[in-house]
Amino acid sequence: MATTPLLSVRDLSVGFKTDDGLVKAVTGISFDVVPGETLAVVGESGSGKSVSAMAVMRLLPSYAQITGSIEFDGRDLLALSVAQMRKLQGNEIAMVFQDPMTALNPVFTIANQLVEGIRIHNPTVSKKAARDRAVDLLALVGIPEPRQRVDNYPHEFSGGMRQRAMIAMAIANEPKLLIADEPTTALDVTIQAQVLEVMKKAQEATGAAMMLITHDLGLVAGVADRVQVMYGGRLFETADTDTIFYRSRNPYTRGLMTSIPTAAARTDARLQPIPGAPPSAIRQPKGCVFRPRCPNAEDECFEEPDLLPLGETGEHQSRCHFAEALPELEINDPTERSA
Ligand SMILES: Nc1ncnc2c1ncn2[C@@H]1O[C@H](COP(=O)(O)OP(=O)(O)OP(=O)(O)O)[C@@H](O)[C@H]1O
Ligand SMILES: [Mg+2]
């Protein structure tokens, strides 16, 4: 896998001035995405996942205060003009949302929208060629009888089908980066797995890198190469997927694992929600933002820990004073269990 990052985010912070005070949505996050890889961004509601993604897409409202840097394919995204950025959006960087109706226009057929999406960025492509490509894309994302269904309106598709159509639109111009924000949350569990598979297939067909945002750590196991865990607008842990599941060195990640049915099944843990609620983004707790809910908290935790590398390569990073001292995770390999 290539190692020159496609996306390089450094010390990104995002604040929103509101009547109640400054909302600290994201605080000092740094991460890379390399070409072709899938990075999962996981955390509870309000942890700053969507705001980070919107910052990359430059879709935040104008009153957002953004500091730090976002470099994409050699360009400084925060320095691009609106017109330059519009050229990137939907072309080099594409987004898949939780609700397909935010991306699909109800008054146009799927064919109209796909053809338009293709021709906006490639005006030299004929209508006929764009329509053929639209049919191919629907086939790729698993829409049955794509040649007929392409002329349907969005409301004639089921929820899962609409999600597939939106994925088709997102990959229509072979983006280098696909950002999927809770792409399956609105779908029922069996359809979720199918849509994730479609995303994976779409990604492989186009060679795109993917940022998969979800609150469900259990969902990322078979899909992501790396995982980054967010809490209170900060990065709490980052590592390759196996390390997160089997060798996590962070109490928050461990809490997520035992609170999510699919992930709890992978460890010996019983299903247990993390007690308490995520912090207010305006009045954050002193020291480690997870301290008030953390089962491992000590006096040191009134001092905020840094996100520090562990082990030899430094690819595994954790924000916890006790990262090295935590007991080993007790893992029960699901394949052994059934044996
Ligand atoms: N436009 C805005 N104005 C003010 N505050 C905002 C705005 N957008 C987001 N926030 C706040 O920023 C914080 C991070 O929000 P964000 O949407 O990134 O969370 P998230 O991790 O995506 O959560 P979820 O899982 O619920 O989607 C939250 O406290 C949210 O209320
Ligand atoms: Mg969100």
Short mmCIF file of C-alpha atoms and ligand atoms in Angstrom, two decimals:
data_model
loop_
_atom_site.label_atom_id
_atom_site.label_comp_id
_atom_site.label_asym_id
_atom_site.label_seq_id
_atom_site.Cartn_x
_atom_site.Cartn_y
_atom_site.Cartn_z
CA MET A 1 0.00 0.00 0.00
CA ALA A 2 1.23 3.47 -0.89
CA THR A 3 2.44 5.49 2.05
CA THR A 4 2.34 9.07 0.73
CA PRO A 5 -0.84 10.38 2.34
CA LEU A 6 -3.72 11.44 0.13
CA LEU A 7 -5.25 13.40 2.98
CA SER A 8 -3.16 14.92 5.72
CA VAL A 9 -4.91 16.70 8.57
CA ARG A 10 -2.78 18.54 11.12
CA ASP A 11 -3.83 19.99 14.44
CA LEU A 12 -7.36 20.68 13.21
CA SER A 13 -9.65 22.48 15.62
CA VAL A 14 -13.20 23.62 14.93
CA GLY A 15 -15.22 25.90 17.18
CA PHE A 16 -18.69 27.39 16.83
CA LYS A 17 -19.58 30.64 18.54
CA THR A 18 -23.07 30.28 19.98
CA ASP A 19 -25.21 32.26 22.42
CA ASP A 20 -24.33 29.74 25.13
CA GLY A 21 -20.60 30.03 24.54
CA LEU A 22 -17.94 28.56 22.27
CA VAL A 23 -18.76 25.00 21.16
CA LYS A 24 -15.45 23.13 20.95
CA ALA A 25 -16.49 20.58 18.35
CA VAL A 26 -13.00 19.37 17.38
CA THR A 27 -9.76 19.96 19.27
CA GLY A 28 -6.34 19.43 17.75
CA ILE A 29 -6.82 16.31 15.64
CA SER A 30 -4.14 15.07 13.25
CA PHE A 31 -4.43 12.10 10.93
CA ASP A 32 -3.53 10.80 7.46
CA VAL A 33 -5.43 8.76 4.93
CA VAL A 34 -3.31 6.93 2.36
CA PRO A 35 -4.58 6.06 -1.13
CA GLY A 36 -6.91 3.06 -1.26
CA GLU A 37 -7.18 2.50 2.48
CA THR A 38 -10.27 2.53 4.67
CA LEU A 39 -10.06 4.55 7.85
CA ALA A 40 -12.95 4.16 10.27
CA VAL A 41 -13.77 7.13 12.51
CA VAL A 42 -15.65 5.90 15.55
CA GLY A 43 -17.12 7.58 18.63
CA GLU A 44 -20.34 8.36 20.44
CA SER A 45 -22.74 11.10 19.38
CA GLY A 46 -21.21 14.57 19.59
CA SER A 47 -17.58 13.38 19.49
CA GLY A 48 -16.81 15.50 16.43
CA LYS A 49 -16.87 12.90 13.69
CA SER A 50 -19.16 14.74 11.28
CA VAL A 51 -17.60 18.13 11.96
CA SER A 52 -14.16 16.71 11.07
CA ALA A 53 -15.55 15.33 7.81
CA MET A 54 -17.40 18.55 7.01
CA ALA A 55 -14.17 20.48 7.59
CA VAL A 56 -12.44 18.30 4.98
CA MET A 57 -15.34 18.85 2.55
CA ARG A 58 -15.36 22.57 3.45
CA LEU A 59 -19.07 22.26 4.17
CA LEU A 60 -19.07 23.92 7.59
CA PRO A 61 -21.15 27.06 8.12
CA SER A 62 -19.30 30.34 7.70
CA TYR A 63 -19.33 31.08 11.45
CA ALA A 64 -17.21 27.99 12.14
CA GLN A 65 -13.74 28.87 13.46
CA ILE A 66 -11.26 26.52 11.84
CA THR A 67 -7.55 26.30 12.65
CA GLY A 68 -4.88 23.82 11.61
CA SER A 69 -4.27 22.46 8.12
CA ILE A 70 -5.95 20.06 5.72
CA GLU A 71 -3.85 18.93 2.79
CA PHE A 72 -5.45 16.84 0.05
CA ASP A 73 -3.38 15.44 -2.80
CA GLY A 74 -0.81 18.19 -2.41
CA ARG A 75 -3.31 21.05 -2.08
CA ASP A 76 -4.10 23.10 1.01
CA LEU A 77 -7.89 22.76 1.18
CA LEU A 78 -8.41 25.56 3.66
CA ALA A 79 -6.76 27.97 1.21
CA LEU A 80 -8.86 27.03 -1.85
CA SER A 81 -11.53 29.40 -3.15
CA VAL A 82 -15.17 28.33 -3.09
CA ALA A 83 -15.01 27.76 -6.86
CA GLN A 84 -11.87 25.62 -6.62
CA MET A 85 -13.38 23.66 -3.78
CA ARG A 86 -16.60 23.07 -5.71
CA LYS A 87 -14.54 21.43 -8.43
CA LEU A 88 -13.14 18.98 -5.89
CA GLN A 89 -16.47 18.19 -4.24
CA GLY A 90 -18.25 15.27 -5.84
CA ASN A 91 -15.31 14.78 -8.16
CA GLU A 92 -12.08 14.09 -6.25
CA ILE A 93 -13.75 13.91 -2.84
CA ALA A 94 -17.27 12.51 -2.64
CA MET A 95 -19.54 12.02 0.29
CA VAL A 96 -22.19 9.45 1.22
CA PHE A 97 -24.65 10.61 3.87
CA GLN A 98 -26.89 8.82 6.33
CA ASP A 99 -30.02 10.07 4.61
CA PRO A 100 -29.95 9.49 0.84
CA MET A 101 -32.69 12.07 0.32
CA THR A 102 -30.17 14.78 1.21
CA ALA A 103 -28.21 13.80 -1.90
CA LEU A 104 -31.00 12.64 -4.21
CA ASN A 105 -33.43 15.13 -5.69
CA PRO A 106 -37.00 13.74 -5.48
CA VAL A 107 -38.19 15.44 -8.69
CA PHE A 108 -35.59 13.92 -11.02
CA THR A 109 -35.09 10.29 -12.06
CA ILE A 110 -32.00 8.42 -10.91
CA ALA A 111 -30.79 8.51 -14.55
CA ASN A 112 -31.12 12.30 -14.73
CA GLN A 113 -29.14 12.75 -11.54
CA LEU A 114 -26.39 10.31 -12.38
CA VAL A 115 -26.00 11.67 -15.92
CA GLU A 116 -25.92 15.23 -14.63
CA GLY A 117 -23.40 14.33 -11.92
CA ILE A 118 -21.13 12.71 -14.50
CA ARG A 119 -21.43 15.50 -17.10
CA ILE A 120 -20.93 18.39 -14.67
CA HIS A 121 -17.40 17.20 -14.05
CA ASN A 122 -16.81 15.74 -17.52
CA PRO A 123 -18.68 17.93 -20.03
CA THR A 124 -17.15 16.08 -22.99
CA VAL A 125 -18.92 12.82 -22.08
CA SER A 126 -22.00 12.38 -24.31
CA LYS A 127 -25.45 11.93 -22.78
CA LYS A 128 -25.59 8.42 -24.18
CA ALA A 129 -22.20 7.47 -22.71
CA ALA A 130 -23.14 8.99 -19.35
CA ARG A 131 -26.40 7.03 -19.34
CA ASP A 132 -24.55 3.79 -20.12
CA ARG A 133 -22.18 4.56 -17.28
CA ALA A 134 -25.16 5.23 -14.98
CA VAL A 135 -26.57 1.78 -15.78
CA ASP A 136 -23.17 0.17 -15.16
CA LEU A 137 -22.89 1.98 -11.83
CA LEU A 138 -26.33 0.79 -10.70
CA ALA A 139 -25.34 -2.75 -11.65
CA LEU A 140 -22.12 -2.38 -9.66
CA VAL A 141 -23.99 -1.33 -6.51
CA GLY A 142 -26.39 -4.25 -6.91
CA ILE A 143 -29.59 -2.66 -8.22
CA PRO A 144 -31.54 -5.38 -10.05
CA GLU A 145 -32.60 -4.66 -13.64
CA PRO A 146 -30.54 -1.48 -13.74
CA ARG A 147 -31.51 -0.71 -17.34
CA GLN A 148 -35.14 -0.27 -16.28
CA ARG A 149 -34.63 0.96 -12.73
CA VAL A 150 -32.38 3.82 -13.85
CA ASP A 151 -35.53 5.65 -15.02
CA ASN A 152 -37.19 5.40 -11.59
CA TYR A 153 -37.61 8.34 -9.25
CA PRO A 154 -35.94 8.08 -5.82
CA HIS A 155 -39.29 7.42 -4.09
CA GLU A 156 -39.72 4.30 -6.21
CA PHE A 157 -36.63 2.84 -4.54
CA SER A 158 -36.58 1.22 -1.08
CA GLY A 159 -34.32 2.75 1.61
CA GLY A 160 -31.53 0.26 0.92
CA MET A 161 -31.83 0.84 -2.84
CA ARG A 162 -31.65 4.61 -2.38
CA GLN A 163 -28.51 4.17 -0.32
CA ARG A 164 -27.05 2.08 -3.15
CA ALA A 165 -28.04 4.76 -5.67
CA MET A 166 -26.30 7.40 -3.57
CA ILE A 167 -23.16 5.26 -3.44
CA ALA A 168 -23.37 4.99 -7.24
CA MET A 169 -23.53 8.78 -7.46
CA ALA A 170 -20.64 9.19 -5.06
CA ILE A 171 -18.34 6.94 -7.09
CA ALA A 172 -19.56 8.08 -10.53
CA ASN A 173 -16.52 10.28 -11.09
CA GLU A 174 -14.04 7.89 -9.47
CA PRO A 175 -13.19 10.07 -6.47
CA LYS A 176 -9.84 9.65 -4.77
CA LEU A 177 -11.49 9.95 -1.38
CA LEU A 178 -14.93 8.74 -0.36
CA ILE A 179 -16.28 10.03 2.94
CA ALA A 180 -19.21 8.02 4.29
CA ASP A 181 -20.93 9.53 7.31
CA GLU A 182 -23.08 6.88 9.05
CA PRO A 183 -23.98 5.45 5.64
CA THR A 184 -26.02 2.56 7.04
CA THR A 185 -27.45 3.94 10.29
CA ALA A 186 -30.96 4.46 8.87
CA LEU A 187 -31.11 0.90 7.52
CA ASP A 188 -32.06 -2.32 9.24
CA VAL A 189 -29.28 -4.66 10.29
CA THR A 190 -29.34 -7.13 7.40
CA ILE A 191 -29.41 -4.33 4.80
CA GLN A 192 -26.58 -2.54 6.69
CA ALA A 193 -24.18 -5.38 6.01
CA GLN A 194 -25.16 -5.51 2.34
CA VAL A 195 -24.72 -1.77 1.87
CA LEU A 196 -21.31 -1.88 3.57
CA GLU A 197 -20.32 -4.65 1.19
CA VAL A 198 -21.44 -2.51 -1.72
CA MET A 199 -19.37 0.39 -0.40
CA LYS A 200 -16.36 -1.87 -0.16
CA LYS A 201 -16.93 -3.13 -3.70
CA ALA A 202 -17.43 0.40 -5.03
CA GLN A 203 -14.25 1.45 -3.29
CA GLU A 204 -12.28 -1.44 -4.77
CA ALA A 205 -13.65 -0.78 -8.26
CA THR A 206 -12.49 2.84 -8.13
CA GLY A 207 -9.36 2.48 -5.97
CA ALA A 208 -10.67 5.26 -3.70
CA ALA A 209 -9.60 5.76 -0.12
CA MET A 210 -12.50 5.77 2.31
CA MET A 211 -13.25 7.49 5.59
CA LEU A 212 -16.06 5.53 7.19
CA ILE A 213 -17.73 7.42 10.01
CA THR A 214 -19.85 5.43 12.45
CA HIS A 215 -20.81 5.29 16.12
CA ASP A 216 -20.88 1.48 15.84
CA LEU A 217 -17.42 0.03 16.43
CA GLY A 218 -18.87 -3.40 15.68
CA LEU A 219 -19.53 -2.41 12.10
CA VAL A 220 -15.93 -1.68 11.15
CA ALA A 221 -14.33 -5.06 11.90
CA GLY A 222 -14.39 -6.55 8.42
CA VAL A 223 -14.25 -3.26 6.57
CA ALA A 224 -11.62 -0.88 7.92
CA ASP A 225 -7.83 -1.09 7.70
CA ARG A 226 -7.39 1.39 10.50
CA VAL A 227 -9.62 2.82 13.20
CA GLN A 228 -9.52 6.16 14.91
CA VAL A 229 -11.57 6.65 18.03
CA MET A 230 -12.88 10.11 18.91
CA TYR A 231 -14.27 11.43 22.17
CA GLY A 232 -15.11 15.00 23.15
CA GLY A 233 -13.68 16.33 19.88
CA ARG A 234 -10.33 14.67 20.47
CA LEU A 235 -8.58 11.63 19.07
CA PHE A 236 -8.43 9.04 21.83
CA GLU A 237 -6.87 6.07 20.10
CA THR A 238 -5.70 5.15 16.64
CA ALA A 239 -4.31 1.87 15.31
CA ASP A 240 -4.87 -0.82 12.72
CA THR A 241 -8.23 -2.54 13.14
CA ASP A 242 -6.91 -5.74 14.76
CA THR A 243 -4.94 -3.76 17.32
CA ILE A 244 -8.03 -1.75 18.25
CA PHE A 245 -10.08 -4.91 18.72
CA TYR A 246 -7.50 -7.13 20.37
CA ARG A 247 -4.91 -4.84 21.93
CA SER A 248 -6.68 -1.55 22.66
CA ARG A 249 -4.75 0.59 25.15
CA ASN A 250 -7.51 3.04 25.91
CA PRO A 251 -10.35 2.83 28.47
CA TYR A 252 -12.76 4.71 26.20
CA THR A 253 -12.22 2.33 23.26
CA ARG A 254 -12.63 -0.60 25.63
CA GLY A 255 -15.86 0.94 26.90
CA LEU A 256 -17.12 1.25 23.34
CA MET A 257 -16.35 -2.40 22.74
CA THR A 258 -18.38 -3.67 25.66
CA SER A 259 -21.26 -1.31 24.91
CA ILE A 260 -21.77 -2.46 21.33
CA PRO A 261 -23.41 -5.86 20.83
CA THR A 262 -21.40 -6.96 17.81
CA ALA A 263 -18.11 -5.88 19.37
CA ALA A 264 -18.85 -7.22 22.84
CA ALA A 265 -19.30 -10.64 21.27
CA ARG A 266 -15.65 -10.50 20.16
CA THR A 267 -14.34 -10.00 23.66
CA ASP A 268 -15.21 -11.89 26.79
CA ALA A 269 -17.05 -8.84 28.05
CA ARG A 270 -20.75 -8.70 28.88
CA LEU A 271 -22.81 -6.09 27.13
CA GLN A 272 -22.39 -2.96 29.25
CA PRO A 273 -23.04 0.64 28.27
CA ILE A 274 -20.45 3.23 29.30
CA PRO A 275 -21.98 4.90 32.36
CA GLY A 276 -22.74 8.63 32.16
CA ALA A 277 -23.06 10.81 29.09
CA PRO A 278 -20.55 12.43 26.71
CA PRO A 279 -19.26 15.84 27.86
CA SER A 280 -20.77 19.18 26.91
CA ALA A 281 -18.82 20.67 24.02
CA ILE A 282 -19.03 24.06 25.74
CA ARG A 283 -18.06 23.26 29.33
CA GLN A 284 -15.68 20.35 29.04
CA PRO A 285 -14.39 18.57 32.13
CA LYS A 286 -10.97 19.60 33.46
CA GLY A 287 -8.11 17.30 32.52
CA CYS A 288 -8.94 14.20 30.51
CA VAL A 289 -12.39 14.75 28.99
CA PHE A 290 -13.26 11.07 29.60
CA ARG A 291 -12.25 11.23 33.29
CA PRO A 292 -15.79 11.60 34.74
CA ARG A 293 -16.88 8.33 33.07
CA CYS A 294 -13.61 6.42 33.14
CA PRO A 295 -13.33 3.26 35.27
CA ASN A 296 -9.53 3.69 35.40
CA ALA A 297 -9.44 7.37 36.40
CA GLU A 298 -6.91 8.49 39.04
CA ASP A 299 -5.79 11.87 40.35
CA GLU A 300 -3.35 12.24 37.42
CA CYS A 301 -6.32 12.44 35.11
CA PHE A 302 -7.07 16.01 36.20
CA GLU A 303 -4.11 16.72 33.90
CA GLU A 304 -5.02 16.17 30.24
CA PRO A 305 -3.00 13.32 28.70
CA ASP A 306 -1.47 13.70 25.22
CA LEU A 307 -2.11 11.32 22.35
CA LEU A 308 1.13 9.32 22.50
CA PRO A 309 2.64 6.58 20.33
CA LEU A 310 2.98 3.09 21.79
CA GLY A 311 5.28 0.26 20.75
CA GLU A 312 8.02 0.32 18.17
CA THR A 313 6.39 1.67 15.03
CA GLY A 314 4.37 4.35 16.82
CA GLU A 315 1.37 3.65 14.59
CA HIS A 316 -0.66 2.73 17.64
CA GLN A 317 -1.42 5.89 19.60
CA SER A 318 -3.48 6.37 22.74
CA ARG A 319 -4.53 9.31 24.86
CA CYS A 320 -4.37 7.91 28.40
CA HIS A 321 -1.93 8.30 31.30
CA PHE A 322 -2.31 4.56 31.91
CA ALA A 323 -2.12 3.35 28.30
CA GLU A 324 0.84 1.05 29.06
CA ALA A 325 -0.38 0.01 32.51
CA LEU A 326 -3.90 -1.17 31.53
CA PRO A 327 -4.44 -4.94 31.94
CA GLU A 328 -4.36 -7.07 28.78
CA LEU A 329 -7.70 -7.35 27.02
CA GLU A 330 -9.34 -10.71 27.50
CA ILE A 331 -10.19 -11.80 24.03
CA ASN A 332 -12.29 -14.75 23.20
CA ASP A 333 -11.80 -15.51 19.54
CA PRO A 334 -15.27 -16.08 18.10
CA THR A 335 -13.95 -18.90 15.91
CA GLU A 336 -12.61 -20.71 18.99
CA ARG A 337 -15.86 -20.20 20.82
CA SER A 338 -17.89 -22.08 18.28
CA ALA A 339 -15.34 -24.92 18.08
N1 LIG B 1 -23.22 24.18 13.19
C1 LIG B 1 -23.00 23.94 14.48
N2 LIG B 1 -23.15 24.91 15.43
C2 LIG B 1 -22.90 24.66 16.72
N3 LIG B 1 -22.49 23.47 17.20
C3 LIG B 1 -22.33 22.47 16.32
C4 LIG B 1 -22.58 22.65 14.92
N4 LIG B 1 -22.31 21.47 14.28
C5 LIG B 1 -21.94 20.60 15.25
N5 LIG B 1 -21.94 21.19 16.46
C6 LIG B 1 -21.54 20.58 17.76
O1 LIG B 1 -20.24 20.04 17.59
C7 LIG B 1 -20.09 18.83 18.32
C8 LIG B 1 -19.61 17.72 17.40
O2 LIG B 1 -20.66 17.43 16.50
P1 LIG B 1 -20.60 16.31 15.37
O3 LIG B 1 -21.78 16.50 14.52
O4 LIG B 1 -19.27 16.32 14.73
O5 LIG B 1 -20.76 14.97 16.22
P2 LIG B 1 -20.75 13.47 15.68
O6 LIG B 1 -19.59 12.77 16.30
O7 LIG B 1 -20.87 13.46 14.22
O8 LIG B 1 -22.09 12.89 16.38
P3 LIG B 1 -23.26 11.97 15.79
O9 LIG B 1 -22.84 10.55 16.04
O10 LIG B 1 -24.44 12.35 16.61
O11 LIG B 1 -23.44 12.29 14.34
C9 LIG B 1 -21.44 18.57 18.97
O12 LIG B 1 -21.40 19.06 20.30
C10 LIG B 1 -22.40 19.37 18.13
O13 LIG B 1 -23.52 19.78 18.88
MG MG B 2 -22.36 12.87 12.88
#
